[in-house]
Tab-separated table of C-alpha atoms in Angstrom:
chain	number	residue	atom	x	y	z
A	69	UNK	CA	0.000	0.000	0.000
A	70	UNK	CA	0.943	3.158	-0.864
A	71	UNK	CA	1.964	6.358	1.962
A	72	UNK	CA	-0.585	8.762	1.295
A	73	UNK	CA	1.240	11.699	-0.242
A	74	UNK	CA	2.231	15.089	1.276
A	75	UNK	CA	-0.281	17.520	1.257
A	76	UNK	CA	1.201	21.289	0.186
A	77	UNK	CA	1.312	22.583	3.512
A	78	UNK	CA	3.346	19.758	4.702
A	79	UNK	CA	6.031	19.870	2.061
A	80	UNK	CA	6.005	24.364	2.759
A	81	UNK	CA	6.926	23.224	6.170
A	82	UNK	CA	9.105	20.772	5.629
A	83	UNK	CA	11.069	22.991	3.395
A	84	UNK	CA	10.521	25.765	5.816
A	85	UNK	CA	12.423	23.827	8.237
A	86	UNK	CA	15.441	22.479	6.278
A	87	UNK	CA	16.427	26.228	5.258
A	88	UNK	CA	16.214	27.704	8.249
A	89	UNK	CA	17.983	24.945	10.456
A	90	UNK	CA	21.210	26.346	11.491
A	91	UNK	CA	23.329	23.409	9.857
A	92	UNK	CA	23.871	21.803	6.540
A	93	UNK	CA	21.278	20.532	4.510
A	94	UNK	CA	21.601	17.146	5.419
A	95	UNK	CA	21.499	18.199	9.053
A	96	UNK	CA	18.290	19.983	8.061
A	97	UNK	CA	16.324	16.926	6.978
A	98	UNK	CA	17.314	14.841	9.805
A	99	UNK	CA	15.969	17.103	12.363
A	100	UNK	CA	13.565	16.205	14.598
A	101	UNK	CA	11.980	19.418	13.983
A	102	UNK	CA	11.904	18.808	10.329
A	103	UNK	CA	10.808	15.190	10.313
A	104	UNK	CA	7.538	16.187	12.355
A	105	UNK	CA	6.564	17.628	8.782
A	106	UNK	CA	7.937	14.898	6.900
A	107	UNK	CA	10.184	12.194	7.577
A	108	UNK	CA	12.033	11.800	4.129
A	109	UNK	CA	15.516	10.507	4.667
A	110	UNK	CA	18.421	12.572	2.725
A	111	UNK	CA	18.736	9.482	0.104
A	112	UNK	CA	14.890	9.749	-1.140
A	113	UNK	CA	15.245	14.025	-1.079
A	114	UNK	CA	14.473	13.801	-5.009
A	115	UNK	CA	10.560	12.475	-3.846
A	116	UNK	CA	10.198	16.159	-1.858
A	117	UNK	CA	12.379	18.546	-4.212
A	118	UNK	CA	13.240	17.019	-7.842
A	119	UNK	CA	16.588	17.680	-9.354
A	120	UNK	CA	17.628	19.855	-12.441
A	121	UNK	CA	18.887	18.935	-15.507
A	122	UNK	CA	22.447	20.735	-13.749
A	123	UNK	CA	21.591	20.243	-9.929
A	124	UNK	CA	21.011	17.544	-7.770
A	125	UNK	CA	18.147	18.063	-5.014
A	126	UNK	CA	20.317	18.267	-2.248
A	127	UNK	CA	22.169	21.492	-4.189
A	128	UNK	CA	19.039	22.951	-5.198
A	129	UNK	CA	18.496	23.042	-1.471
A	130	UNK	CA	21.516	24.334	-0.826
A	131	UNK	CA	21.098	27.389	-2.587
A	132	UNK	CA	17.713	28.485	-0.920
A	133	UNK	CA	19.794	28.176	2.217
A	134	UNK	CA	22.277	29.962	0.676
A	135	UNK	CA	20.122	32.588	-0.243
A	136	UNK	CA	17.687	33.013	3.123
A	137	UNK	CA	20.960	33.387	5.302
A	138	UNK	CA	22.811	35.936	3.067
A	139	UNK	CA	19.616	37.815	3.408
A	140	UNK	CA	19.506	37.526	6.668
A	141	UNK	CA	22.993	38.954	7.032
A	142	UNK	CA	22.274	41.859	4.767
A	143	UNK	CA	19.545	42.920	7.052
A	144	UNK	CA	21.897	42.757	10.390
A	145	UNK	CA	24.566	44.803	8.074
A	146	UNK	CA	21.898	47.596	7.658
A	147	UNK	CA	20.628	47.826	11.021
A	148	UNK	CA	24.467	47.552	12.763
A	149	UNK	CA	26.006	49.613	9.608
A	150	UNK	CA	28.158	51.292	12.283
A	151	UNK	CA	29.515	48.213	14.436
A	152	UNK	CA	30.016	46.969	11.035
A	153	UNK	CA	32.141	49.565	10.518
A	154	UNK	CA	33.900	49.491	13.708
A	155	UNK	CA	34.776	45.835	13.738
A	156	UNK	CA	35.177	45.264	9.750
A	157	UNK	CA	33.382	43.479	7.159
A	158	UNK	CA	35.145	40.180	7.339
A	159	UNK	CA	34.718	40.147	11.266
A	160	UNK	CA	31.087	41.321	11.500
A	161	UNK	CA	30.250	38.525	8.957
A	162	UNK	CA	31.446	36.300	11.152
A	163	UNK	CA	29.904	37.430	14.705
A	164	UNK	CA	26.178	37.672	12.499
A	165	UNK	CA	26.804	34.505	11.219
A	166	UNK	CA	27.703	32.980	14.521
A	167	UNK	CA	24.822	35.034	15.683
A	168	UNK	CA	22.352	33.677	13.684
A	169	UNK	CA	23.009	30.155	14.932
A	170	UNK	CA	22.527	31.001	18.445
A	171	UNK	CA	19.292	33.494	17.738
A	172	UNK	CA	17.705	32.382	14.823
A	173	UNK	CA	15.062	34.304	13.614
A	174	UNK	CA	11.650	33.216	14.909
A	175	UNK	CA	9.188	36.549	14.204
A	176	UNK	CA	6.915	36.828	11.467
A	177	UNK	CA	8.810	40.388	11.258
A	178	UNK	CA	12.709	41.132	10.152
A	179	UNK	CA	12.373	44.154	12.296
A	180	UNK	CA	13.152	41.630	15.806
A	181	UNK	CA	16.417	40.118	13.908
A	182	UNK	CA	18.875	42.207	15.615
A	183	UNK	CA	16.949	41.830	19.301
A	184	UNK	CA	19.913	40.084	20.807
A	185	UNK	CA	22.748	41.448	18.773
A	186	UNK	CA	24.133	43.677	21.602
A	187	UNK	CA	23.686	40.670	24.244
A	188	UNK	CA	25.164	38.142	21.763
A	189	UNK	CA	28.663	40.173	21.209
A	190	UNK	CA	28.607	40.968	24.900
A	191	UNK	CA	28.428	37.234	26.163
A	192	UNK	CA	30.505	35.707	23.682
A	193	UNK	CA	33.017	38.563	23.500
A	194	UNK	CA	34.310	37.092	20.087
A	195	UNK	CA	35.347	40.785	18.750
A	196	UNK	CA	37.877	40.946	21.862
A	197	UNK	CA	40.039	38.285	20.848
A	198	UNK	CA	41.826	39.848	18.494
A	199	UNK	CA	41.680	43.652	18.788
A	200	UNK	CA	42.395	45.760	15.950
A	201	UNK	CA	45.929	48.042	16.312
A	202	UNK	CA	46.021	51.343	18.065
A	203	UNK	CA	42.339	50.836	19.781
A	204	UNK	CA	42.077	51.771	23.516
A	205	UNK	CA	41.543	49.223	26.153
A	206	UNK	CA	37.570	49.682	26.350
A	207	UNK	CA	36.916	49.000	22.718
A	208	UNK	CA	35.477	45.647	23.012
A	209	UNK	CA	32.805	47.049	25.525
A	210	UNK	CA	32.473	50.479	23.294
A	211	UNK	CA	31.609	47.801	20.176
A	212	UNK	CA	28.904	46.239	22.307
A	213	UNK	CA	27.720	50.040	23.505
A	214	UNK	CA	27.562	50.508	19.587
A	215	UNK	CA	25.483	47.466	18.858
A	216	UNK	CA	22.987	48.619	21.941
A	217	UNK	CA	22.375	52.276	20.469
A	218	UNK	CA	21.957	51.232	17.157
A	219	UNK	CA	18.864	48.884	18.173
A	220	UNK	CA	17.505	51.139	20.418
A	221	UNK	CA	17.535	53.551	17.488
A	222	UNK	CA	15.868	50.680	15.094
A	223	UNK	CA	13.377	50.632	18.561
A	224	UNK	CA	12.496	54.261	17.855
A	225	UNK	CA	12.330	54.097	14.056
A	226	UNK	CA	9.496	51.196	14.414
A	227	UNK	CA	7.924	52.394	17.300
A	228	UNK	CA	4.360	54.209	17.482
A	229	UNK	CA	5.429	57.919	16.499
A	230	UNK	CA	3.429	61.048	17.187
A	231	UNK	CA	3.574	61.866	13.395
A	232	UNK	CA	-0.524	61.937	13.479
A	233	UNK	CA	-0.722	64.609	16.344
A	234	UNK	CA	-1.291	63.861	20.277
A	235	UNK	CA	2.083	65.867	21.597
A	236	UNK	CA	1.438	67.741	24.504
A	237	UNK	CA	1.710	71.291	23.953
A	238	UNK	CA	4.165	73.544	25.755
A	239	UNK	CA	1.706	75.974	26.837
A	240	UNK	CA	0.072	73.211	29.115
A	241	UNK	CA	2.403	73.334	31.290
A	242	UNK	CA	3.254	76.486	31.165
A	243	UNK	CA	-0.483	77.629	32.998
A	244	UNK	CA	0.246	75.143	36.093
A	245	UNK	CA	0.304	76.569	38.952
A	246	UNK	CA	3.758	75.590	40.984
A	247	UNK	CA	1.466	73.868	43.940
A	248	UNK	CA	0.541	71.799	40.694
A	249	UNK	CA	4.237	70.529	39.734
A	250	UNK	CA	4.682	68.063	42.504
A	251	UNK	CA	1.615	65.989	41.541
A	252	UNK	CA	2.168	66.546	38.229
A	253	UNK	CA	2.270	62.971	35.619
A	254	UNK	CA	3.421	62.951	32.358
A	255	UNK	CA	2.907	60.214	29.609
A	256	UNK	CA	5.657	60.000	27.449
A	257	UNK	CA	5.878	59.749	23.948
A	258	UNK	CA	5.611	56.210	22.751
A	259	UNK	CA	8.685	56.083	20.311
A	260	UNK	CA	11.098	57.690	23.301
A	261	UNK	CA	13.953	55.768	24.589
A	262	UNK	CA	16.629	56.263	27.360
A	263	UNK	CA	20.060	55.576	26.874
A	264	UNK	CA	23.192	55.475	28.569
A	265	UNK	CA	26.874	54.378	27.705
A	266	UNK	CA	29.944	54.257	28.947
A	267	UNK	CA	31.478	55.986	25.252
A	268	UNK	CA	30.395	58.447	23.336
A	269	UNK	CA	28.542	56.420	20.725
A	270	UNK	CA	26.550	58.927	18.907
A	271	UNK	CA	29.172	60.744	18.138
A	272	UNK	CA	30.727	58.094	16.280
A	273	UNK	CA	27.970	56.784	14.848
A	274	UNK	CA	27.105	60.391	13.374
A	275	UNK	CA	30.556	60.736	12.302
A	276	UNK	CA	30.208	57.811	10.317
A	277	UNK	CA	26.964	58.548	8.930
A	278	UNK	CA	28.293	61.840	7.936
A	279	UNK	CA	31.032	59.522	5.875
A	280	UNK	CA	33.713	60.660	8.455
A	281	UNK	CA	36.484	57.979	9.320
A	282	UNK	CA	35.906	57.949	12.931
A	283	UNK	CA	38.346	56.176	15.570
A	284	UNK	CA	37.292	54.417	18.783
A	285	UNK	CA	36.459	57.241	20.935
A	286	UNK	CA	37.956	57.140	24.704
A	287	UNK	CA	35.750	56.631	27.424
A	288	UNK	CA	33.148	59.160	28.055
A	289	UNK	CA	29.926	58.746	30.034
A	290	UNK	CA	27.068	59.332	27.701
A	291	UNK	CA	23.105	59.756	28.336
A	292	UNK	CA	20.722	60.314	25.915
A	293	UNK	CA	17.221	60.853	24.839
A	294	UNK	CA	16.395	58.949	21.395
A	295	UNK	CA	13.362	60.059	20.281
A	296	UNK	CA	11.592	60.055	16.599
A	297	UNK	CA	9.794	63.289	15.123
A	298	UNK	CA	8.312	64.016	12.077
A	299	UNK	CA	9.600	60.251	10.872
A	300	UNK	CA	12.944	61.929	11.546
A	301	UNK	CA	15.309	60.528	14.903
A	302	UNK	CA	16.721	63.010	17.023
A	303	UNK	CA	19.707	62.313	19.950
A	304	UNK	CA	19.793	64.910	23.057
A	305	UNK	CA	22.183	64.199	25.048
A	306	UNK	CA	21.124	64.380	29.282
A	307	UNK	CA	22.727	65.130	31.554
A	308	UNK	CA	22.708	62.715	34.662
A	309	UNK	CA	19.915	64.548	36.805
A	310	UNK	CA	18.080	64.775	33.730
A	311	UNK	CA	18.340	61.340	32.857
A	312	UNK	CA	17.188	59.911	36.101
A	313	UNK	CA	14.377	62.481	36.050
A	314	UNK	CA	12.824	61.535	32.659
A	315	UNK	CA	13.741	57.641	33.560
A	316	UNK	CA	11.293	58.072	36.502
A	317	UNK	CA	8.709	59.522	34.764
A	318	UNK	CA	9.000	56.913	31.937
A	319	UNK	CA	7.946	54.366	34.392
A	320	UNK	CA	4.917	56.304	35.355
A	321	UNK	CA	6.666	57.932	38.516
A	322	UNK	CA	5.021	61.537	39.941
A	323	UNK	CA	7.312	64.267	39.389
A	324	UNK	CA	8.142	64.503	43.001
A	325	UNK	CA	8.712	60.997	42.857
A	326	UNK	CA	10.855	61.156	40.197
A	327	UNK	CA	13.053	64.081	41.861
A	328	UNK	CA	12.719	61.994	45.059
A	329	UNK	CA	14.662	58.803	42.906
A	330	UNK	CA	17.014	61.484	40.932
A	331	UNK	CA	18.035	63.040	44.042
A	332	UNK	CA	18.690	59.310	46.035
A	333	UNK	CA	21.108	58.408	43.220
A	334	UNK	CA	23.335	61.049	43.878
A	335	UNK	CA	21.999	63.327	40.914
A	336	UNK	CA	22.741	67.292	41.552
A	337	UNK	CA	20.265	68.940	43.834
A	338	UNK	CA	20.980	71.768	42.457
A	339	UNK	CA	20.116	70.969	38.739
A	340	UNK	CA	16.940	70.477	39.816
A	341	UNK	CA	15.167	73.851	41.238
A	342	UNK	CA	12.492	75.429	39.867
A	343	UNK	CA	13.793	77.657	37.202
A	344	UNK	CA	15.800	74.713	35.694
A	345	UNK	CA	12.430	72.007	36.128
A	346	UNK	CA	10.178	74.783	33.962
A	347	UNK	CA	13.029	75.426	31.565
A	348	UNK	CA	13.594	71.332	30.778
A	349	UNK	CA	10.050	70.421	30.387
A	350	UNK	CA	9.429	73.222	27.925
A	351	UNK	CA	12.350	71.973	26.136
A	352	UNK	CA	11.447	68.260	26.216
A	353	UNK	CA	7.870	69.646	25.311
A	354	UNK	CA	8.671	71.168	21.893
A	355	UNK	CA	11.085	68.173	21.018
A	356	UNK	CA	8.639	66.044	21.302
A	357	UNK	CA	8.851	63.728	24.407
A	358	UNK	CA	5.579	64.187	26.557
A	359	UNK	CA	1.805	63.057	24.793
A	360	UNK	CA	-0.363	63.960	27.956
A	361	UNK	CA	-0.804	65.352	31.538
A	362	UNK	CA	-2.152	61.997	32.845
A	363	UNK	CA	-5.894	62.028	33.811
A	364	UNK	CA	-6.896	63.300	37.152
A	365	UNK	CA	-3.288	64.351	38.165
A	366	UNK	CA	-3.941	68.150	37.505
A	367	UNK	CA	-6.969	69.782	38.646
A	368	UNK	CA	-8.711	72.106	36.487
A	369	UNK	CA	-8.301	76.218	37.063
């Protein structure tokens, strides 16, 4: 009697599986994973995928691996242009590559490929075995700093934008009264990120953008507020009582509480009176980074 034959979806799947299995081919079609679909051992291939007049089955097969990993890589050299600058071409080939095996890609989108980039290079530390002449001592942790901000930026690029209207104006907080401020909650902008480093990494990276021939930078602490406007990202750099101010209200802190979190981190005391509070918000108001007073917070006058 004969096997009942493989419906379509099966044989999608099947094939689904052998290209994206991190191995060869072969390796592909013995998986587990792959024989759940169909169990077709490598010898009968030519019953699932029929060979050319030039190519066996197996080869044919080969190139669609081929193909979905080198596209793979060509989206991780877009989104980490700049660490693949940094490291090389040659090198970051290698560290996607090895990447890839570890994370492979398992969203419906492209835009989650580079999720674990930054982690990946900073837990394996392959880039630091062989560091490139004249680089200081930090530049295997400035490379993963490098990695970190350009996925945060990718973040911000995809993120929900405020390109359709729903910024809080300026003026808004401009009526409060000061008994107000302490209460006061703000809802950020949905395509804002927080970011801090160790090196100067948007300075290289815009160097680079700008077709500069940046070096390594030295070590110099960096915070910064990523945010996207008009489909356009902008980078303000923070300094540290601002960044501990914003980070509290980003996770839905009071503005006293957030002062009350700056301050117990050590941030300057003085950075933070009045004049400078109402001066910062207005600022952070016309770039972009606040949607809404959050209901009930701020009685009406």
């Amino acid at each position: 009697m004969k096997p009942k034959p493989a419906h379509l979806e099966q044989i999608q799947r099947w094939m689904q599986s052998v290209i994206m299995h991190p191995g060869s081919v072969a390796e592909g079609v013995a998986a587990d994973a792959t024989r759940q679909h169909l169990d077709v051992p490598l010898v009968e291939l030519e019953s699932v995928v029929l060979p050319s007049r030039a190519l066996d089955s197996q080869t044919r097969l080969e190139i669609y691996v081929d193909a979905y990993y080198e596209r793979l890589l060509e989206c991780l050299r877009s989104e980490f242009c700049g660490t693949q600058y940094a490291v090389g071409d040659e090198l970051f080939d290698a560290l996607a590559f090895g990447y890839l095996q570890q994370y492979p890609s398992r969203s419906y989108t492209l835009g989650n490929l580079g999720l674990h980039f930054a982690t990946y290079l900073d837990d394996s530390r392959l880039h630091a075995r062989d560091l490139p002449e004249g680089v200081p001592p930090g530049w295997p942790d400035f490379v993963v700093e490098l990695a970190a901000f350009e996925r945060v930026q990718r973040e911000v690029f995809d993120a929900e934008g405020t390109e359709q209207g729903g910024l809080l104006n300026a003026e808004e907080l401009a009526r409060l009264a000061p008994e107000q401020w302490s209460a006061l909650r703000l809802s950020v902008a949905p395509c804002l990120r927080l970011y801090r480093a160790a090196h100067p990494v948007h300075e290289f990276w815009q160097a680079f953008r700008e077709e500069m021939t940046p070096a390594a930078p030295q070590p110099k602490p960096t915070r910064l507020a990523i945010n996207r406007r008009h489909y356009h990202i902008e980078r303000h750099p923070l300094s540290e009582a601002q960044y501990a101010l914003l980070g509290g209200l980003t996770a839905g802190a009071s503005l006293s509480e957030a002062i009350g979190a700056a301050l117990s981190i050590g941030a300057p005391a003085g950075e933070m009176q009045t004049a400078d509070l109402a001066e910062w918000f207005a600022r952070w108001s016309r770039q972009g980074f606040f949607i809404a007073l959050s209901p009930g917070d701020v009685p009406a006058r």
